[in-house]
PDB file of C-alpha atoms in Angstrom:
ATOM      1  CA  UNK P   1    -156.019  45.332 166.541  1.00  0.00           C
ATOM      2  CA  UNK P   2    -154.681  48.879 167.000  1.00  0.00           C
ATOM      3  CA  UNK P   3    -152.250  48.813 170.078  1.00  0.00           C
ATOM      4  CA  UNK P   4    -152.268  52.048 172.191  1.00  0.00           C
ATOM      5  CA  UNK P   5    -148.976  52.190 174.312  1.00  0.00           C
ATOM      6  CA  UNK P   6    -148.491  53.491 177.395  1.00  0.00           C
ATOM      7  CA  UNK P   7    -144.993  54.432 178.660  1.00  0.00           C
ATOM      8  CA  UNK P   8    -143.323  54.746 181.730  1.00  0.00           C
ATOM      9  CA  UNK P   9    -139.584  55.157 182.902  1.00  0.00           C
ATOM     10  CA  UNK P  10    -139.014  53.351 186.266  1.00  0.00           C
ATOM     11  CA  UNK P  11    -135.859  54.338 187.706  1.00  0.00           C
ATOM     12  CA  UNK P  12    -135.106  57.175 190.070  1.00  0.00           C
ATOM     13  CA  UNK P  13    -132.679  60.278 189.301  1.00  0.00           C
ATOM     14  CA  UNK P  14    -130.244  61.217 192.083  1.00  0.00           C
ATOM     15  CA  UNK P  15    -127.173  63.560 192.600  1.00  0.00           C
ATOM     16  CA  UNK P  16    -123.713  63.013 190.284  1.00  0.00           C
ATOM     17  CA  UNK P  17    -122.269  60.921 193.083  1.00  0.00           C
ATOM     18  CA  UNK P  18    -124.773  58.959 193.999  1.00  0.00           C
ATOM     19  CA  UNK P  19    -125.333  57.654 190.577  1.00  0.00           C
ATOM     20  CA  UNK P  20    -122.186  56.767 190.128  1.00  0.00           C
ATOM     21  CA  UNK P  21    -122.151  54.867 193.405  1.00  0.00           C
ATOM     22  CA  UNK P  22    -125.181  53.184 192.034  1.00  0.00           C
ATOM     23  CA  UNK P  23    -123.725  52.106 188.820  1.00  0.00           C
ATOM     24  CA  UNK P  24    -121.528  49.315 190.272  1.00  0.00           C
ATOM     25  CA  UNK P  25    -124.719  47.542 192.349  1.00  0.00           C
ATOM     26  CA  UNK P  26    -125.842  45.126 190.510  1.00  0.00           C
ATOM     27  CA  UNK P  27    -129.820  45.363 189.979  1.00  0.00           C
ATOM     28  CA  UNK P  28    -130.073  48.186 192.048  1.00  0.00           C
ATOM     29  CA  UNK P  29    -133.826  48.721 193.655  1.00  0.00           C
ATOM     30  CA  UNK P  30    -135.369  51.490 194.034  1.00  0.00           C
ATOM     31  CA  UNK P  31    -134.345  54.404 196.590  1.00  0.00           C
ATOM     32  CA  UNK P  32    -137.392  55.493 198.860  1.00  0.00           C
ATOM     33  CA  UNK P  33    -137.944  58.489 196.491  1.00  0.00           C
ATOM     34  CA  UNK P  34    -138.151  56.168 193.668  1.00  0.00           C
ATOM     35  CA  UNK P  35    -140.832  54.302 195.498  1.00  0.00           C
ATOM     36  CA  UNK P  36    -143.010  57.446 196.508  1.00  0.00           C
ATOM     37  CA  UNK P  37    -142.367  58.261 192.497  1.00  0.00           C
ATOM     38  CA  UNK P  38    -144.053  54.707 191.871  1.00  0.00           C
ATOM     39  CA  UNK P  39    -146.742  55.208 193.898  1.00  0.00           C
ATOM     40  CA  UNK P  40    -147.683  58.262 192.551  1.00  0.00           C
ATOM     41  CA  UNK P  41    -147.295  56.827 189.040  1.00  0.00           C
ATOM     42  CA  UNK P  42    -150.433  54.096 190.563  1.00  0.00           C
ATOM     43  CA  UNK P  43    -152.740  57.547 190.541  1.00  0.00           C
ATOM     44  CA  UNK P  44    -151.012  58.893 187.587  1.00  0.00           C
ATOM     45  CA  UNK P  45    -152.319  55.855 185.887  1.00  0.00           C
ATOM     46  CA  UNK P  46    -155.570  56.112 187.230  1.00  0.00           C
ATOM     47  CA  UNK P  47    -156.233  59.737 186.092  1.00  0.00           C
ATOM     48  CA  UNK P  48    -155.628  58.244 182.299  1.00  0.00           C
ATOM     49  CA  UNK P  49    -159.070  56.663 182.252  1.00  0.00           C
ATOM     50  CA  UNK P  50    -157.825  54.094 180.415  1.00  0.00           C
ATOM     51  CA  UNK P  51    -158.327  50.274 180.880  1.00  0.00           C
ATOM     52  CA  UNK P  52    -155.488  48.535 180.263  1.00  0.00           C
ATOM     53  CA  UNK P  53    -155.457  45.324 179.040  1.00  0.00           C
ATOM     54  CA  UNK P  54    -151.562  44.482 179.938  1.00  0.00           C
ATOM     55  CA  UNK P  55    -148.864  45.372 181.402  1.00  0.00           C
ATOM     56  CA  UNK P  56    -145.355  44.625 180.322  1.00  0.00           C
ATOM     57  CA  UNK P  57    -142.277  45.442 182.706  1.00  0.00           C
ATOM     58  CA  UNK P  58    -138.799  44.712 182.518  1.00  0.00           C
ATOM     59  CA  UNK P  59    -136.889  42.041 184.624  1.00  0.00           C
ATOM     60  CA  UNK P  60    -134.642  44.600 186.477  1.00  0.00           C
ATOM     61  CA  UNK P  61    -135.691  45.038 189.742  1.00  0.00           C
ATOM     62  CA  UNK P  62    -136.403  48.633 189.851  1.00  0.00           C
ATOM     63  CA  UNK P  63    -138.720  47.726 187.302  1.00  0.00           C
ATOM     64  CA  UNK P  64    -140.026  45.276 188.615  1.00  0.00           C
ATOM     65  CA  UNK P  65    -140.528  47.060 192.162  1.00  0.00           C
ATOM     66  CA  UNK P  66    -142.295  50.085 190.223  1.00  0.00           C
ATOM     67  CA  UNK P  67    -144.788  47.615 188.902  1.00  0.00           C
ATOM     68  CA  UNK P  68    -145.473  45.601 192.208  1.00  0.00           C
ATOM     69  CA  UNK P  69    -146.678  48.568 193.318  1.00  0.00           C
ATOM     70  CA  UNK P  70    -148.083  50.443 190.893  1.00  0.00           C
ATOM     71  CA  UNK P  71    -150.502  47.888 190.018  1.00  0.00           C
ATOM     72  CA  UNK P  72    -150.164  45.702 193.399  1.00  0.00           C
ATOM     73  CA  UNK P  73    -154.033  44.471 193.856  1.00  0.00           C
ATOM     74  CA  UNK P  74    -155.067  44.790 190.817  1.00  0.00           C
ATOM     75  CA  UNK P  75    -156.138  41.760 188.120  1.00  0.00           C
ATOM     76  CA  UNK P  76    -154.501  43.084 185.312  1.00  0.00           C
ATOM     77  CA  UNK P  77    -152.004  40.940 183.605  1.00  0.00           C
ATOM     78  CA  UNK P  78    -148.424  41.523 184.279  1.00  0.00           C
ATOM     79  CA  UNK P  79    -145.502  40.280 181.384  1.00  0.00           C
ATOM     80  CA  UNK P  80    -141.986  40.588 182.166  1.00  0.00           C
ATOM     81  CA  UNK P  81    -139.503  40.572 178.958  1.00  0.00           C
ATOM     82  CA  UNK P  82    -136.054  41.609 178.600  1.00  0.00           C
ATOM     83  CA  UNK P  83    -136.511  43.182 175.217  1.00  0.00           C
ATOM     84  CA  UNK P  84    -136.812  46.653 176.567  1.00  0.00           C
ATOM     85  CA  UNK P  85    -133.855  46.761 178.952  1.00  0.00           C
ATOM     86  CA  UNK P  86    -130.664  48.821 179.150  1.00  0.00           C
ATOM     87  CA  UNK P  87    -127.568  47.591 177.557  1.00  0.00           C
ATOM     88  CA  UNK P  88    -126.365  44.863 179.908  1.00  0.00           C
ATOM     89  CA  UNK P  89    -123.021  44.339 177.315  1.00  0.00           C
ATOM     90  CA  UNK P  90    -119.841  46.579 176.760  1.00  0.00           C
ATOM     91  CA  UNK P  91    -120.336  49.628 174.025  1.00  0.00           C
ATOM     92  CA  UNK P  92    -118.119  51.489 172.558  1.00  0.00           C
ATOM     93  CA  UNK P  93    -118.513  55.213 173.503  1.00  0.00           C
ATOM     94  CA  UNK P  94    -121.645  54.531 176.124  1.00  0.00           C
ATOM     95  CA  UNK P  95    -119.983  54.715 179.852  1.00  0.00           C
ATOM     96  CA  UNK P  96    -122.703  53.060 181.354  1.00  0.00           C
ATOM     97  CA  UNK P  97    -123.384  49.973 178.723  1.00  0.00           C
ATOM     98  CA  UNK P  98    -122.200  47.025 180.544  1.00  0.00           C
ATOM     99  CA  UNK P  99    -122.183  48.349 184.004  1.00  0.00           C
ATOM    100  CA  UNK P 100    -123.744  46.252 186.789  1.00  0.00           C
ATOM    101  CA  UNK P 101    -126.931  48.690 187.185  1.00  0.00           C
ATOM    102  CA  UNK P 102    -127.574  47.609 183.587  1.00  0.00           C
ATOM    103  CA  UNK P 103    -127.703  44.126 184.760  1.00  0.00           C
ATOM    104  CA  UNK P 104    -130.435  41.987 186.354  1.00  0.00           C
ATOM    105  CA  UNK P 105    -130.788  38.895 188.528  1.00  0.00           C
ATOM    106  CA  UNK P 106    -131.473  35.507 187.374  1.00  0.00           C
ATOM    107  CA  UNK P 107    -135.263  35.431 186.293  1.00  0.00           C
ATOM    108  CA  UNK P 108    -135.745  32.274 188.508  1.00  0.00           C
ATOM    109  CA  UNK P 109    -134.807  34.413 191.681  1.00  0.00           C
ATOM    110  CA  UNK P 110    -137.350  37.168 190.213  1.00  0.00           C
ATOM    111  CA  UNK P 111    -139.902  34.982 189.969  1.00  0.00           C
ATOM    112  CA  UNK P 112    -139.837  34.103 193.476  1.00  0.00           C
ATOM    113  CA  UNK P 113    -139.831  37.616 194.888  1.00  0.00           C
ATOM    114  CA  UNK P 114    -142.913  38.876 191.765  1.00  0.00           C
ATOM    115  CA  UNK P 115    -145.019  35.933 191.932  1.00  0.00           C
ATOM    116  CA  UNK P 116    -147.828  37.651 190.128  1.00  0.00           C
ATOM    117  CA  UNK P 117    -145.686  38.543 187.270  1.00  0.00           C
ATOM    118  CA  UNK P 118    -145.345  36.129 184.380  1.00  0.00           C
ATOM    119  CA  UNK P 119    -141.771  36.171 182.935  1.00  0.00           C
ATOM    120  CA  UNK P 120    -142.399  33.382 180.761  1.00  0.00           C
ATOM    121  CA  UNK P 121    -141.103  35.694 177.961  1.00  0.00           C
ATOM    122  CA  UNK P 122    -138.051  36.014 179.921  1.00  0.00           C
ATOM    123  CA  UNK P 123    -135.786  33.178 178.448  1.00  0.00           C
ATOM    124  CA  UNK P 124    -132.566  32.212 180.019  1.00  0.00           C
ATOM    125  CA  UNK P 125    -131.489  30.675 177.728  1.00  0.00           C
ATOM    126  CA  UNK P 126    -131.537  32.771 174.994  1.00  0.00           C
ATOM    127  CA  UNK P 127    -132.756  36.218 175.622  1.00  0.00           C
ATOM    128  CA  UNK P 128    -131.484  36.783 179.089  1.00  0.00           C
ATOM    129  CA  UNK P 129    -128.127  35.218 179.536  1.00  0.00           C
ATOM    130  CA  UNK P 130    -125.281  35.295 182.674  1.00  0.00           C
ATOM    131  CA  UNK P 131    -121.976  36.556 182.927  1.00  0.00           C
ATOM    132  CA  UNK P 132    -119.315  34.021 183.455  1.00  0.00           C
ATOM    133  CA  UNK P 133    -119.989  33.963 187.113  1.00  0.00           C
ATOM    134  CA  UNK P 134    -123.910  33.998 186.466  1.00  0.00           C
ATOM    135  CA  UNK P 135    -124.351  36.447 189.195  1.00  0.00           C
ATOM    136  CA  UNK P 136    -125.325  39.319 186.593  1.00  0.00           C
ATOM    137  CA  UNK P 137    -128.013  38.839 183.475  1.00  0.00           C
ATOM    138  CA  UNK P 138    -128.595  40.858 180.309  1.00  0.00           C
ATOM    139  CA  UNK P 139    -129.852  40.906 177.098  1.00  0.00           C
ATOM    140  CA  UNK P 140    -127.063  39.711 174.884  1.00  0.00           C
ATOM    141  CA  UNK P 141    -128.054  42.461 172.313  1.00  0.00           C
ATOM    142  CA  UNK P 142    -127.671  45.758 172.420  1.00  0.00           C
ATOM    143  CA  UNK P 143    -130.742  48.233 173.245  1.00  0.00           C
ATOM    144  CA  UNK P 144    -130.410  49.514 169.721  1.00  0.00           C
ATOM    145  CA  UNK P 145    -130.258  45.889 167.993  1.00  0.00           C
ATOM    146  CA  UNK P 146    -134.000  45.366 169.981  1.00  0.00           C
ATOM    147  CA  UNK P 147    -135.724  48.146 168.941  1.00  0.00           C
ATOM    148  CA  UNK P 148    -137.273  46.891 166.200  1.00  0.00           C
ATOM    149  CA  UNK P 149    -137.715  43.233 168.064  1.00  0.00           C
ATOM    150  CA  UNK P 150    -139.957  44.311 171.184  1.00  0.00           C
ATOM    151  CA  UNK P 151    -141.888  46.920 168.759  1.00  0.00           C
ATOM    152  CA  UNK P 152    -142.643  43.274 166.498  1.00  0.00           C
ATOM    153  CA  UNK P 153    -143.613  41.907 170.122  1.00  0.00           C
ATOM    154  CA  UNK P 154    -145.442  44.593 171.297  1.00  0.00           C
ATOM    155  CA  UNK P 155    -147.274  44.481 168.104  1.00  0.00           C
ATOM    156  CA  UNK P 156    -148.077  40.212 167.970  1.00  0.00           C
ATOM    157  CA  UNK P 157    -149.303  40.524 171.377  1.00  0.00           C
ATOM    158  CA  UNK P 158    -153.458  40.191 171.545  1.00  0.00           C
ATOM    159  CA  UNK P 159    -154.083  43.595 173.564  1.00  0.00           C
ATOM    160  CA  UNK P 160    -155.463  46.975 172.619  1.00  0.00           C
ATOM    161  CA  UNK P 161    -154.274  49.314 175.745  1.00  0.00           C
ATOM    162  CA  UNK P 162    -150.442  48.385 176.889  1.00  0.00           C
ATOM    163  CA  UNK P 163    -148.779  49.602 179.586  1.00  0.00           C
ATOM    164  CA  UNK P 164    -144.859  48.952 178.939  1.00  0.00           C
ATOM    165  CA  UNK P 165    -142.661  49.976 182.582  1.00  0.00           C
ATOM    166  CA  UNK P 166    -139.012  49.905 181.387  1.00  0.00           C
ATOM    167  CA  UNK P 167    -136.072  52.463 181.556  1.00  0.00           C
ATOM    168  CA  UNK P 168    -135.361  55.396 180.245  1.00  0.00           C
ATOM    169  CA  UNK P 169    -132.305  55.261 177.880  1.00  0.00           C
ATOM    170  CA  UNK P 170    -134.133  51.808 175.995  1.00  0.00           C
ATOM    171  CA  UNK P 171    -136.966  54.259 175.789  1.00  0.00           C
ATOM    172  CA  UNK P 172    -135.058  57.550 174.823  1.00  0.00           C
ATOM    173  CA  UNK P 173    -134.033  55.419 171.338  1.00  0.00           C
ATOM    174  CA  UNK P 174    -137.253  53.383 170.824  1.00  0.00           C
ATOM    175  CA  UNK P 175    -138.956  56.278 171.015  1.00  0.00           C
ATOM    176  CA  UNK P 176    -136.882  58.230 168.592  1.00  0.00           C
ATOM    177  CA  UNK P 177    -136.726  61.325 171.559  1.00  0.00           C
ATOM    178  CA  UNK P 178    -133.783  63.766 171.807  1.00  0.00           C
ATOM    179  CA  UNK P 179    -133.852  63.891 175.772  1.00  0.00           C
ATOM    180  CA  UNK P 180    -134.585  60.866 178.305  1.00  0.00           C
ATOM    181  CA  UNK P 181    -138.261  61.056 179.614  1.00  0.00           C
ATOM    182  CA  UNK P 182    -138.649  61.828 183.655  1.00  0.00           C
ATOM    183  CA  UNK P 183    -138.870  59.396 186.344  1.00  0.00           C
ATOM    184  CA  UNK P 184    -142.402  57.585 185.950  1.00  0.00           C
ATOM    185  CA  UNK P 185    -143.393  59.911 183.847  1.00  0.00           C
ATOM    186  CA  UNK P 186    -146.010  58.359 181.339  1.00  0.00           C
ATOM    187  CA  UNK P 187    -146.296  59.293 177.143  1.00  0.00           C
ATOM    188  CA  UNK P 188    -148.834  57.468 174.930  1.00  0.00           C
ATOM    189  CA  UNK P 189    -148.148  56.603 171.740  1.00  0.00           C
ATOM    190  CA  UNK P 190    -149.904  54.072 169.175  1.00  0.00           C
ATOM    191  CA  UNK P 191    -148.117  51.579 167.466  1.00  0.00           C
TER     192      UNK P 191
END
């Protein structure tokens, strides 16, 4: 089946200082802009006229929170996998890689707080491991080393119209783009 992609970045921008506050909370939510930006991205979605047949978010919480309510109500099915998530590990050259905004919580404690969302594709043991003092998880690949992974996922998965609600720097290189695409702003592609 073809597979027609939907994108979305789900994190809000804010001013030099407080991003670099926010770069040391670990699985930041949203701010209250970033949740007026999701619910705007809930009629956004509903101008595209298109019925999707899944949606697949990442396990970070701003994520997470920008699905709940984007598509709060609704039937549609919800994945969560951590294929499409910043770089939770130390890079050479990237300031941010590593950082504890890059980071997520343990996919048990998500679960409990997105009960509609299925992160059955979000392994702990494998695909979405803890730091030493399992406080912080992360893909233990870098975003560039799962490009080509989640675009073989994305691609075995049984659905026409996908919605994928992930973060901008994952999507800046899987997308091949030069800049970083706008807060819940939404691009269609096919695979």
């Amino acid at each position: 089946a073809q597979h027609n992609v939907v994108i979305n970045a789900a994190k809000e921008a804010g001013n030099h200082v407080m991003l670099a506050e926010g770069r040391g909370i670990l699985d930041p939510s949203l701010t209250e802009t970033g949740r007026l930006q999701a619910g705007c991205l809930r009629e956004s979605i509903g101008r595209l006229g298109v019925a999707l047949d899944v949606v697949v978010t990442s396990p970070m919480v701003r994520a997470l929170e920008t699905t709940d309510i984007a598509f709060r109500g609704t039937q549609v099915l919800i994945l969560a996998t951590s294929l499409h998530t910043e770089t939770g590990i130390k890079v050479e050259g990237d300031d941010v890689a590593g950082q504890n905004c890059q980071k997520g919580s343990s996919a048990d404690s998500q679960m409990a707080k997105f009960p509609s969302i299925d992160f059955t594709h979000v392994e702990q043991e494998g695909n979405w491991i803890s730091d030493e003092n399992e406080e912080a998880y992360f893909h233990p690949l870098t975003a560039e080393e799962r490009l080509e992974p989640f675009r073989d996922w994305l691609q075995s998965l049984p659905f026409e119209n996908i919605l994928i609600i992930g973060h901008s720097g994952f999507f800046k290189r899987f997308l091949t783009q030069d800049v970083k695409m706008g807060n819940c702003e939404i691009i269609e592609r096919s695979l």
